[in-house]
Short mmCIF file of C-alpha atoms and ligand atoms in Angstrom, two decimals:
data_model
loop_
_atom_site.label_atom_id
_atom_site.label_comp_id
_atom_site.label_asym_id
_atom_site.label_seq_id
_atom_site.Cartn_x
_atom_site.Cartn_y
_atom_site.Cartn_z
CA MET E 169 78.31 60.98 -18.82
CA GLN E 170 75.03 58.50 -17.88
CA PRO E 171 77.28 55.47 -17.22
CA SER E 172 75.58 52.86 -18.44
CA PHE E 173 72.77 50.71 -16.15
CA ALA E 174 74.83 47.70 -16.27
CA GLN E 175 78.46 48.79 -15.23
CA ALA E 176 76.26 51.45 -12.23
CA PRO E 177 75.92 50.21 -8.93
CA ASP E 178 72.95 49.97 -7.43
CA ARG E 179 73.50 53.03 -4.91
CA SER E 180 73.15 54.99 -8.11
CA GLU E 181 70.06 56.33 -6.92
CA GLY E 182 70.20 55.39 -3.34
CA ALA E 183 69.53 58.66 -2.03
CA ASP E 184 65.99 58.70 -3.41
CA LEU E 185 64.08 56.59 -0.86
CA ALA E 186 60.86 56.42 -3.61
CA PHE E 187 63.26 53.35 -5.07
CA THR E 188 64.62 51.95 -1.84
CA ASP E 189 64.12 49.68 0.22
CA PRO E 190 64.35 51.11 4.05
CA LEU E 191 64.74 47.70 5.80
CA THR E 192 67.82 46.28 3.26
CA GLY E 193 68.75 49.54 1.50
CA LEU E 194 68.58 47.00 -1.56
CA GLY E 195 66.73 48.43 -4.57
CA ASN E 196 62.67 48.49 -4.17
CA HIS E 197 60.34 47.19 -7.12
CA ARG E 198 60.00 50.26 -8.79
CA ARG E 199 63.84 50.60 -8.78
CA PHE E 200 63.73 46.74 -10.57
CA PHE E 201 61.05 47.39 -12.99
CA GLY E 202 63.29 50.59 -14.30
CA LYS E 203 66.29 48.44 -14.55
CA ILE E 204 64.20 46.19 -16.83
CA ASP E 205 62.41 48.70 -19.06
CA ARG E 206 66.13 50.72 -19.65
CA LEU E 207 67.48 47.14 -20.40
CA ILE E 208 65.32 46.08 -22.48
CA GLY E 209 65.66 49.48 -24.01
CA ASP E 210 69.26 48.59 -25.04
CA ARG E 211 68.97 45.29 -26.14
CA ALA E 212 66.54 46.58 -29.18
CA ASP E 213 69.12 46.78 -31.25
CA ASP E 214 71.58 43.88 -29.76
CA PRO E 215 68.83 40.62 -29.17
CA ALA E 216 71.16 39.43 -26.43
CA PRO E 217 69.03 37.54 -23.98
CA PHE E 218 69.01 38.62 -20.86
CA ALA E 219 67.59 36.44 -17.21
CA VAL E 220 64.85 37.99 -14.27
CA CYS E 221 64.19 35.78 -11.48
CA ILE E 222 62.54 35.71 -8.31
CA LEU E 223 63.01 34.64 -5.44
CA ASP E 224 60.62 34.23 -2.46
CA LEU E 225 61.60 32.37 1.47
CA ASP E 226 59.97 29.02 1.82
CA GLY E 227 58.36 29.21 5.16
CA PHE E 228 59.51 32.68 6.65
CA ARG E 229 55.83 33.41 7.76
CA PRO E 230 56.63 30.99 10.91
CA ILE E 231 59.96 31.97 11.72
CA ASN E 232 58.32 35.74 12.04
CA ASP E 233 55.60 34.24 14.73
CA LEU E 234 58.55 32.02 16.02
CA PHE E 235 61.04 34.71 16.83
CA GLY E 236 58.92 37.82 16.76
CA ARG E 237 58.95 40.60 14.12
CA LYS E 238 62.12 42.52 14.89
CA ALA E 239 64.10 39.20 15.09
CA GLY E 240 62.17 38.83 11.07
CA ASP E 241 63.32 41.85 10.20
CA GLU E 242 66.88 41.31 11.27
CA ILE E 243 66.81 37.29 8.82
CA LEU E 244 65.83 39.96 5.81
CA ALA E 245 68.63 42.14 6.29
CA GLN E 246 71.10 39.05 6.83
CA VAL E 247 69.34 37.15 3.54
CA ALA E 248 69.72 40.87 1.68
CA MET E 249 73.33 40.93 2.72
CA ARG E 250 73.74 37.23 1.42
CA LEU E 251 71.74 37.83 -1.60
CA ARG E 252 73.85 41.25 -2.29
CA ALA E 253 77.27 39.51 -1.71
CA ALA E 254 76.09 37.43 -4.25
CA THR E 255 75.11 39.62 -7.05
CA ASP E 256 78.26 40.78 -9.47
CA ALA E 257 78.43 44.22 -10.51
CA GLY E 258 76.77 44.48 -13.33
CA SER E 259 73.28 42.80 -12.09
CA THR E 260 70.53 43.53 -9.63
CA VAL E 261 69.20 42.31 -6.75
CA ALA E 262 65.92 43.89 -5.12
CA ARG E 263 63.78 43.91 -2.43
CA VAL E 264 60.10 43.16 -4.23
CA GLY E 265 58.25 41.73 -1.53
CA SER E 266 58.00 41.27 2.12
CA ASP E 267 60.02 38.27 1.73
CA GLU E 268 60.67 38.27 -2.32
CA PHE E 269 63.44 39.50 -3.91
CA ALA E 270 64.05 40.03 -7.66
CA PHE E 271 67.02 39.66 -9.75
CA LEU E 272 68.07 41.05 -13.48
CA TYR E 273 71.31 39.20 -15.18
CA PRO E 274 72.19 41.21 -18.18
CA MET E 275 75.14 38.56 -19.11
CA VAL E 276 72.84 35.11 -18.36
CA PHE E 277 71.93 34.09 -21.95
CA SER E 278 70.44 30.31 -21.47
CA GLU E 279 67.87 28.52 -18.84
CA GLU E 280 71.05 26.96 -17.97
CA ALA E 281 72.74 29.48 -16.61
CA ALA E 282 70.00 31.17 -14.94
CA ALA E 283 68.81 27.98 -12.95
CA GLU E 284 72.50 27.78 -12.42
CA ARG E 285 72.31 31.28 -11.00
CA ALA E 286 69.27 30.09 -8.88
CA ARG E 287 70.74 27.04 -7.52
CA MET E 288 73.37 29.23 -6.17
CA LEU E 289 71.38 31.39 -4.03
CA ILE E 290 69.38 28.60 -2.69
CA GLU E 291 72.46 27.42 -1.60
CA ILE E 292 73.96 30.66 -0.07
CA LEU E 293 70.91 31.36 2.13
CA SER E 294 70.76 27.53 3.87
CA ALA E 295 73.66 28.65 6.11
CA PRO E 296 72.13 29.30 9.52
CA TYR E 297 71.19 32.39 10.51
CA ASP E 298 71.88 34.29 13.75
CA VAL E 299 68.96 35.48 16.07
CA GLY E 300 70.08 36.85 19.54
CA ASP E 301 71.95 32.92 20.81
CA ARG E 302 69.40 30.93 18.78
CA THR E 303 69.86 30.30 14.82
CA ALA E 304 67.30 29.36 12.11
CA ARG E 305 67.64 28.14 8.72
CA LEU E 306 65.80 29.51 5.84
CA SER E 307 65.07 27.80 2.09
CA ALA E 308 64.17 29.39 -0.66
CA SER E 309 62.31 28.93 -4.24
CA VAL E 310 62.99 30.33 -7.48
CA GLY E 311 61.13 31.54 -10.65
CA CYS E 312 63.13 32.37 -13.92
CA SER E 313 62.11 34.11 -17.24
CA LEU E 314 64.48 34.78 -20.08
CA PHE E 315 63.91 37.80 -22.24
CA PHE E 316 64.51 36.65 -26.23
CA SER E 317 62.65 39.12 -28.49
CA GLY E 318 61.66 42.90 -28.43
CA GLU E 319 58.36 42.36 -28.18
CA GLU E 320 58.06 40.96 -24.93
CA THR E 321 57.82 44.39 -22.02
CA THR E 322 58.72 44.25 -18.49
CA GLU E 323 55.77 43.55 -16.83
CA ILE E 324 55.46 39.77 -19.10
CA LEU E 325 59.03 38.71 -18.50
CA VAL E 326 58.24 39.68 -14.46
CA ASP E 327 54.39 37.98 -14.72
CA LYS E 328 56.25 34.85 -16.86
CA ALA E 329 58.39 35.18 -13.54
CA GLU E 330 56.07 34.69 -11.09
CA THR E 331 54.46 31.98 -12.78
CA ALA E 332 57.55 29.93 -12.62
CA LEU E 333 57.63 30.94 -8.94
CA TYR E 334 54.61 29.69 -8.23
CA LEU E 335 54.70 26.31 -9.99
CA ALA E 336 58.09 26.49 -7.97
CA LYS E 337 56.21 26.59 -4.66
CA ARG E 338 53.37 24.27 -5.50
CA SER E 339 55.91 21.84 -6.58
CA GLY E 340 57.76 21.44 -2.64
CA ARG E 341 60.70 23.87 -1.19
CA GLY E 342 63.85 24.88 -2.64
CA LYS E 343 62.87 24.67 -5.62
CA VAL E 344 63.96 26.46 -8.94
CA ILE E 345 61.88 26.73 -12.04
CA VAL E 346 63.09 28.31 -15.78
CA TYR E 347 59.90 29.27 -17.32
CA THR E 348 59.93 28.00 -20.92
CA SER E 349 58.45 27.62 -24.35
CA GLU E 350 56.69 24.15 -23.34
CA MET E 351 55.24 26.51 -20.42
CA GLU E 352 54.05 28.82 -22.76
CA ALA E 353 52.10 26.84 -24.71
CA ALA E 354 49.97 25.08 -21.97
CA ALA E 355 49.49 28.27 -20.47
CA LYS E 356 47.83 29.35 -24.32
CA ARG E 357 46.37 26.42 -23.94
CA VAL E 358 44.36 26.97 -20.73
CA THR E 359 43.54 30.61 -22.21
CA HIS E 360 42.11 28.98 -25.60
CA ILE E 361 39.98 26.55 -23.64
CA GLU E 362 39.11 29.13 -20.79
CA GLN E 363 37.67 31.43 -23.65
CA ALA E 364 35.50 28.99 -25.72
CA LEU E 365 33.98 27.77 -22.07
CA ARG E 366 33.33 31.18 -21.56
CA ARG E 367 31.25 30.93 -25.35
CA ALA E 368 30.14 27.60 -24.39
CA VAL E 369 28.19 28.41 -20.91
CA SER E 370 26.28 31.83 -22.05
CA ALA E 371 25.41 30.16 -24.75
CA GLY E 372 24.41 27.59 -22.70
CA GLU E 373 25.70 24.73 -25.05
CA VAL E 374 27.59 22.23 -21.60
CA GLU E 375 24.79 19.30 -21.18
CA PRO E 376 24.34 17.13 -17.90
CA HIS E 377 24.99 13.42 -18.53
CA PHE E 378 23.36 11.25 -15.62
CA GLN E 379 25.16 7.87 -14.15
CA PRO E 380 22.72 5.58 -12.43
CA ILE E 381 23.60 5.06 -8.46
CA ILE E 382 21.83 1.33 -8.02
CA ASP E 383 20.91 -0.46 -4.41
CA LEU E 384 23.74 -3.08 -4.82
CA ALA E 385 21.24 -5.84 -2.97
CA THR E 386 18.85 -5.56 -5.70
CA ARG E 387 20.09 -3.47 -8.69
CA ARG E 388 17.36 -1.43 -9.00
CA ILE E 389 18.23 2.49 -9.51
CA ARG E 390 18.02 4.64 -7.05
CA GLY E 391 19.07 7.85 -8.97
CA PHE E 392 21.57 9.17 -11.07
CA GLU E 393 24.84 11.56 -10.46
CA THR E 394 24.91 14.60 -12.86
CA LEU E 395 28.43 15.26 -14.56
CA ALA E 396 28.74 17.96 -16.90
CA ARG E 397 30.05 17.26 -20.47
CA TRP E 398 31.06 19.66 -22.77
CA THR E 399 32.12 19.62 -27.03
CA ASP E 400 33.80 22.46 -28.36
CA ARG E 401 33.43 22.85 -31.86
CA ASP E 402 37.11 23.15 -32.18
CA LEU E 403 37.74 21.86 -29.40
CA GLY E 404 36.58 18.37 -29.77
CA VAL E 405 35.47 16.73 -26.24
CA VAL E 406 36.83 18.22 -23.29
CA SER E 407 36.77 15.75 -20.58
CA PRO E 408 35.26 17.98 -17.47
CA GLY E 409 38.67 16.58 -16.12
CA VAL E 410 40.89 19.73 -17.70
CA PHE E 411 37.32 22.19 -17.83
CA ILE E 412 36.15 21.74 -14.11
CA PRO E 413 39.37 23.08 -13.21
CA ILE E 414 40.07 26.01 -15.50
CA ALA E 415 36.12 27.19 -14.19
CA GLU E 416 37.01 26.28 -10.85
CA GLU E 417 40.69 28.64 -11.29
CA ARG E 418 39.56 31.32 -14.13
CA GLY E 419 35.70 32.27 -11.99
CA ILE E 420 33.37 30.58 -14.25
CA ILE E 421 32.25 27.55 -12.08
CA GLY E 422 29.70 29.44 -10.86
CA PRO E 423 27.91 29.93 -13.78
CA LEU E 424 28.52 26.98 -15.35
CA SER E 425 27.22 24.59 -12.36
CA GLN E 426 24.06 26.54 -12.43
CA LEU E 427 23.47 26.21 -16.57
CA VAL E 428 23.91 22.43 -15.28
CA LEU E 429 21.74 22.02 -12.93
CA ARG E 430 19.13 23.74 -13.98
CA LYS E 431 19.18 21.00 -17.07
CA ALA E 432 19.66 18.82 -14.79
CA ALA E 433 16.94 19.42 -12.77
CA GLU E 434 14.33 19.90 -15.81
CA ALA E 435 15.46 16.43 -16.90
CA ALA E 436 14.76 14.48 -13.86
CA ARG E 437 11.21 16.62 -12.97
CA ASN E 438 10.64 13.73 -15.85
CA TRP E 439 11.66 10.71 -13.85
CA PRO E 440 10.07 8.69 -11.41
CA THR E 441 9.62 10.67 -8.05
CA ASP E 442 11.45 8.19 -5.86
CA LEU E 443 14.77 8.72 -7.79
CA PHE E 444 17.03 11.56 -6.20
CA LEU E 445 19.62 13.45 -8.36
CA SER E 446 22.94 13.81 -6.96
CA PHE E 447 25.30 17.13 -7.77
CA ASN E 448 28.56 18.19 -7.68
CA LEU E 449 29.63 21.10 -5.67
CA SER E 450 33.46 22.63 -6.33
CA PRO E 451 35.63 23.70 -3.72
CA SER E 452 35.21 27.35 -4.43
CA GLN E 453 31.51 26.91 -4.17
CA LEU E 454 31.84 26.25 -1.09
CA VAL E 455 33.98 29.75 -0.39
CA ASP E 456 31.07 31.49 -1.81
CA GLN E 457 27.61 32.19 0.24
CA ASN E 458 25.52 33.30 -3.09
CA THR E 459 25.72 29.06 -3.78
CA GLY E 460 23.12 28.17 -1.57
CA LEU E 461 20.85 30.70 -2.93
CA HIS E 462 21.99 30.14 -6.58
CA ILE E 463 20.54 26.42 -5.82
CA LEU E 464 17.59 27.09 -3.98
CA ALA E 465 16.69 29.38 -6.81
CA ILE E 466 16.94 26.86 -9.66
CA LEU E 467 14.83 24.70 -8.08
CA ASP E 468 12.09 27.05 -6.98
CA ARG E 469 12.19 27.62 -11.25
CA THR E 470 12.44 23.99 -12.28
CA GLY E 471 9.60 23.16 -9.25
CA PHE E 472 12.35 20.27 -8.55
CA ASN E 473 11.73 19.30 -4.90
CA PRO E 474 15.27 20.18 -2.63
CA ARG E 475 14.17 16.42 -0.64
CA ARG E 476 14.98 14.43 -4.39
CA LEU E 477 18.19 16.50 -4.44
CA GLU E 478 22.04 15.09 -3.35
CA ILE E 479 24.59 17.54 -3.15
CA GLU E 480 28.24 16.03 -3.33
CA ILE E 481 31.27 17.41 -2.09
CA THR E 482 34.99 16.88 -1.24
CA GLU E 483 37.29 17.37 1.74
CA THR E 484 38.97 19.83 -0.55
CA GLY E 485 35.98 21.66 -0.61
CA LEU E 486 36.07 21.63 3.11
CA MET E 487 39.26 22.62 4.15
CA ASN E 488 39.69 26.19 2.41
CA ASP E 489 37.28 27.44 4.60
CA PRO E 490 35.43 25.21 7.22
CA VAL E 491 33.26 27.86 8.92
CA SER E 492 31.62 29.09 5.44
CA ALA E 493 31.86 25.35 4.16
CA ALA E 494 29.87 24.50 7.97
CA LYS E 495 27.78 27.34 6.68
CA ILE E 496 26.76 26.15 3.41
CA ILE E 497 26.02 23.39 4.33
CA THR E 498 23.84 23.99 7.25
CA ASP E 499 21.83 25.84 5.32
CA LEU E 500 21.29 23.26 2.17
CA ARG E 501 20.51 20.53 4.53
CA ARG E 502 17.79 22.80 6.33
CA CYS E 503 15.97 22.83 3.30
CA GLY E 504 15.89 18.64 2.69
CA MET E 505 18.96 18.39 0.77
CA ARG E 506 21.33 15.25 1.52
CA ILE E 507 25.10 15.55 1.32
CA SER E 508 27.64 13.48 0.22
CA LEU E 509 31.17 13.27 0.94
CA ASP E 510 32.78 12.33 -2.16
CA ASP E 511 36.23 10.81 -3.83
CA PHE E 512 36.64 9.58 -0.02
CA GLY E 513 39.71 7.59 0.80
CA THR E 514 42.06 9.93 -1.64
CA GLY E 515 43.31 12.73 -0.47
CA LEU E 516 43.72 13.43 3.15
CA SER E 517 40.49 11.60 4.86
CA SER E 518 40.59 13.49 7.89
CA LEU E 519 38.15 11.16 10.12
CA GLY E 520 38.29 14.34 12.70
CA ARG E 521 36.29 15.88 9.87
CA LEU E 522 33.53 13.25 10.00
CA ARG E 523 33.10 14.69 13.36
CA GLU E 524 32.80 17.91 12.38
CA PHE E 525 30.62 17.69 10.00
CA HIS E 526 27.37 15.20 9.26
CA PHE E 527 27.12 13.89 6.28
CA ASP E 528 24.08 11.78 4.83
CA LYS E 529 26.43 9.70 2.47
CA LEU E 530 29.62 8.61 1.74
CA LYS E 531 31.29 7.81 -1.73
CA ILE E 532 33.91 5.48 -1.28
CA ASP E 533 36.60 6.35 -4.37
CA ARG E 534 37.19 4.15 -6.91
CA SER E 535 40.87 3.41 -6.51
CA PHE E 536 40.19 0.98 -3.36
CA VAL E 537 37.58 -0.69 -5.22
CA ALA E 538 39.53 -1.06 -8.51
CA SER E 539 41.92 -2.87 -6.33
CA ILE E 540 39.23 -4.94 -4.03
CA LEU E 541 39.86 -8.22 -5.33
CA ASP E 542 43.82 -8.80 -5.89
CA ASP E 543 44.86 -6.96 -2.83
CA ARG E 544 44.72 -7.13 0.71
CA PRO E 545 45.18 -4.14 2.27
CA SER E 546 41.67 -2.26 -0.21
CA GLU E 547 39.55 -5.04 1.27
CA HIS E 548 40.56 -4.18 4.87
CA ILE E 549 40.06 -0.22 3.95
CA ILE E 550 37.03 -1.01 2.34
CA ARG E 551 35.79 -3.23 5.56
CA ALA E 552 36.92 -0.88 8.04
CA ILE E 553 35.15 2.56 6.27
CA LEU E 554 31.55 -0.01 5.34
CA SER E 555 31.58 -0.24 9.37
CA MET E 556 32.85 3.28 10.41
CA CYS E 557 29.65 4.57 7.54
CA GLU E 558 27.38 1.95 9.95
CA GLY E 559 28.46 3.54 13.10
CA LEU E 560 27.76 6.82 12.24
CA GLY E 561 24.93 6.43 10.26
CA MET E 562 26.01 7.04 6.88
CA GLU E 563 24.80 5.05 4.07
CA ALA E 564 27.93 4.06 2.01
CA VAL E 565 28.20 4.11 -1.90
CA ALA E 566 30.87 2.68 -3.73
CA GLU E 567 32.52 4.46 -6.91
CA GLY E 568 34.26 2.61 -10.09
CA ILE E 569 32.11 -1.08 -10.23
CA GLU E 570 33.32 -2.11 -13.27
CA LYS E 571 33.47 -5.89 -12.55
CA GLU E 572 30.67 -8.52 -11.46
CA GLY E 573 33.37 -9.73 -9.05
CA GLN E 574 34.06 -6.40 -7.31
CA ALA E 575 30.20 -5.45 -6.99
CA ALA E 576 29.74 -9.35 -4.89
CA ARG E 577 32.45 -8.42 -2.95
CA LEU E 578 30.78 -5.56 -2.06
CA THR E 579 27.76 -6.34 -1.46
CA GLU E 580 29.00 -9.30 0.70
CA PHE E 581 30.80 -6.83 2.87
CA GLY E 582 27.56 -4.74 3.23
CA CYS E 583 28.15 -1.99 1.31
CA GLN E 584 24.52 -0.45 -0.09
CA GLY E 585 24.95 1.88 -2.61
CA GLY E 586 26.91 1.20 -6.01
CA GLN E 587 27.91 3.33 -9.39
CA GLY E 588 30.38 1.86 -11.85
CA TYR E 589 30.38 1.06 -15.67
CA LEU E 590 28.83 -2.28 -14.49
CA PHE E 591 25.73 -0.45 -14.09
CA GLY E 592 25.77 2.12 -16.54
CA ARG E 593 28.01 4.48 -17.62
CA PRO E 594 26.97 8.51 -17.84
CA ALA E 595 24.55 9.18 -20.79
CA SER E 596 22.93 12.33 -22.08
CA ALA E 597 18.71 13.35 -20.89
CA GLU E 598 17.32 11.70 -23.70
CA THR E 599 18.62 7.91 -23.24
CA THR E 600 17.94 8.21 -19.78
CA LEU E 601 14.64 8.70 -20.01
CA GLY E 602 14.83 5.37 -22.33
CA VAL E 603 16.41 3.75 -19.76
CA LEU E 604 13.97 4.31 -16.89
CA ARG E 605 10.99 3.78 -19.32
CA ASP E 606 12.63 0.47 -20.17
CA SER E 607 12.84 -0.90 -17.09
CA VAL E 608 9.33 0.39 -15.15
CA ARG E 609 7.88 -1.58 -18.63
CA GLY E 610 10.20 -4.29 -17.90
CA ALA E 611 8.69 -4.75 -13.97
CA ALA E 612 5.64 -3.75 -15.36
CA SER E 613 5.92 -7.27 -17.59
CA THR E 614 7.44 -9.21 -14.73
CA SER E 615 4.84 -8.38 -12.34
CA THR E 616 1.74 -9.92 -14.80
P1 LIG M 737 33.48 12.57 -10.01
O1 LIG M 737 32.67 13.10 -8.92
O2 LIG M 737 34.59 11.57 -8.68
O3 LIG M 737 32.59 11.35 -10.58
C1 LIG M 737 32.53 10.20 -10.98
C2 LIG M 737 33.83 10.19 -12.29
O4 LIG M 737 34.42 8.56 -12.23
C3 LIG M 737 33.37 10.63 -13.51
O5 LIG M 737 34.08 11.03 -13.94
C4 LIG M 737 32.61 9.37 -14.05
O6 LIG M 737 32.07 9.37 -15.54
C5 LIG M 737 33.83 8.24 -13.56
N1 LIG M 737 33.30 6.67 -13.87
C6 LIG M 737 32.17 6.14 -13.41
N2 LIG M 737 32.48 4.79 -13.26
C7 LIG M 737 33.43 4.68 -13.68
C8 LIG M 737 34.07 3.29 -13.88
O7 LIG M 737 33.32 2.40 -13.64
N3 LIG M 737 35.06 3.54 -13.99
C9 LIG M 737 35.77 4.44 -14.12
N4 LIG M 737 37.30 4.32 -14.52
N5 LIG M 737 35.01 5.47 -14.62
C10 LIG M 737 34.43 5.90 -13.63
P2 LIG M 737 33.83 11.90 -15.20
O8 LIG M 737 32.24 12.30 -15.81
O9 LIG M 737 34.94 12.44 -16.31
O10 LIG M 737 33.99 13.40 -14.25
C11 LIG M 737 35.62 13.63 -13.31
C12 LIG M 737 35.07 14.41 -12.37
O11 LIG M 737 35.12 15.96 -12.76
C13 LIG M 737 34.26 14.16 -11.55
O12 LIG M 737 34.75 12.96 -11.02
C14 LIG M 737 33.97 15.47 -11.10
O13 LIG M 737 34.72 15.45 -9.88
C15 LIG M 737 34.04 17.10 -12.06
N6 LIG M 737 32.52 16.90 -12.42
C16 LIG M 737 31.86 16.31 -13.06
N7 LIG M 737 30.89 17.21 -13.92
C17 LIG M 737 30.66 17.92 -12.72
C18 LIG M 737 30.11 19.46 -12.28
O14 LIG M 737 29.05 19.27 -12.79
N8 LIG M 737 30.37 19.91 -11.43
C19 LIG M 737 31.64 19.55 -10.33
N9 LIG M 737 31.89 20.75 -9.57
N10 LIG M 737 32.49 18.56 -10.68
C20 LIG M 737 31.73 18.12 -12.30
CA1 LIG M 738 31.13 13.18 -7.69
CA1 LIG M 739 33.86 10.51 -7.19
#
């Protein structure tokens, strides 16, 4: 009689190399997937839940680099031995990636119980490893998912555990996350927004709005920052803080950005020619060598002078692939565009970056501006940033100015540019044109 799989020891298929990981002797991903397939089949009439967990060693690569590949393999074999010892007869452990192990627990019925098992595994792996006369330490992150209904396939279960693992990794070392229905709802919402956004971009329904950037000393408008706006039929107004990251993650940022830039350049053609247009580029666009060509093609088609365009980038955009970013920036600057460093003061704000890249402008993040009146450290930081800008020949623009007092203080410290609700909220192309006409008329009537 074929033994029921739950009692079958891993060695039942041991002779079959196609199902075995040669380094550790554990089952490989094929055996693991096969086991889940069979368990789902077994549970068709008996809807008891079960758990799948995926464990990933934290920072294993540096260990490999530090101790050498052979020692790395030895540690992996020790890890496998500990994990095998910690797995009861009915359960399965397999090696499914270089430093990734997977577990199937047929008798774990709840999210709490799965998390409990996962924490125990991390604990077991945390004891030191002998590598020759040295010792190494490891931590691990685990993502788990539970099988609740016959509708789930092996792929879906493993995907959910991978998603949970990804979130665990993102929240630091040694973390356990179990995939929950809330995560499922959040993932569904993201997918819904993604689909609606794809449709909106092809239908040309994302619009540029414009927020004035002024000269603090004279309060005259110098240019406008382009900010994307999207209202969906079903979802209503979706904030760029939500849809821009989704566009980035799901590969829609390129077409979205081109649509918004085209519309913005068409609108800005009707402005006085001494006004600039500022445009945000996302980090992933600084990895794509076609970005520069796309921008130039749009400017060419709309007849917008590149010398009137400023490109805002953040430090994150420079970090992913500094060489690629540097090339794109150099190309854009060669065509006459100016480059601003956005959100300065958040993130890492590595000063070294300011030596490697040349920026024309630096935008001081609104978190400093918000506290400039009641917080001494913010005041000192802003003053230091301004004197650094002066030394490096960069113009400074303070973002998020909402109060007269903030504007006055910034002017006193020598900040040239300002942006914020005090001077104007982002507005449609039509409203912006109206504002510009009024200000020209206002200037004409005061000069007569
Ligand atoms: P950001 O580039 O830092 O843009 C400035 C944000 O601050 C805008 O938010 C603007 O509406 C808001 N803001 C301006 N003045 C004030 C103020 O006085 N007080 C407060 N509390 N907020 C102020 P918004 O429009 O929601 O955009 C959020 C972010 O989305 C932007 O941050 C930018 O990173 C991104 N984004 C917007 N449009 C685009 C786009 O077309 N392309 C890309 N890649 N990113 C965009
Ligand atoms: Ca910006
Ligand atoms: Ca900003």
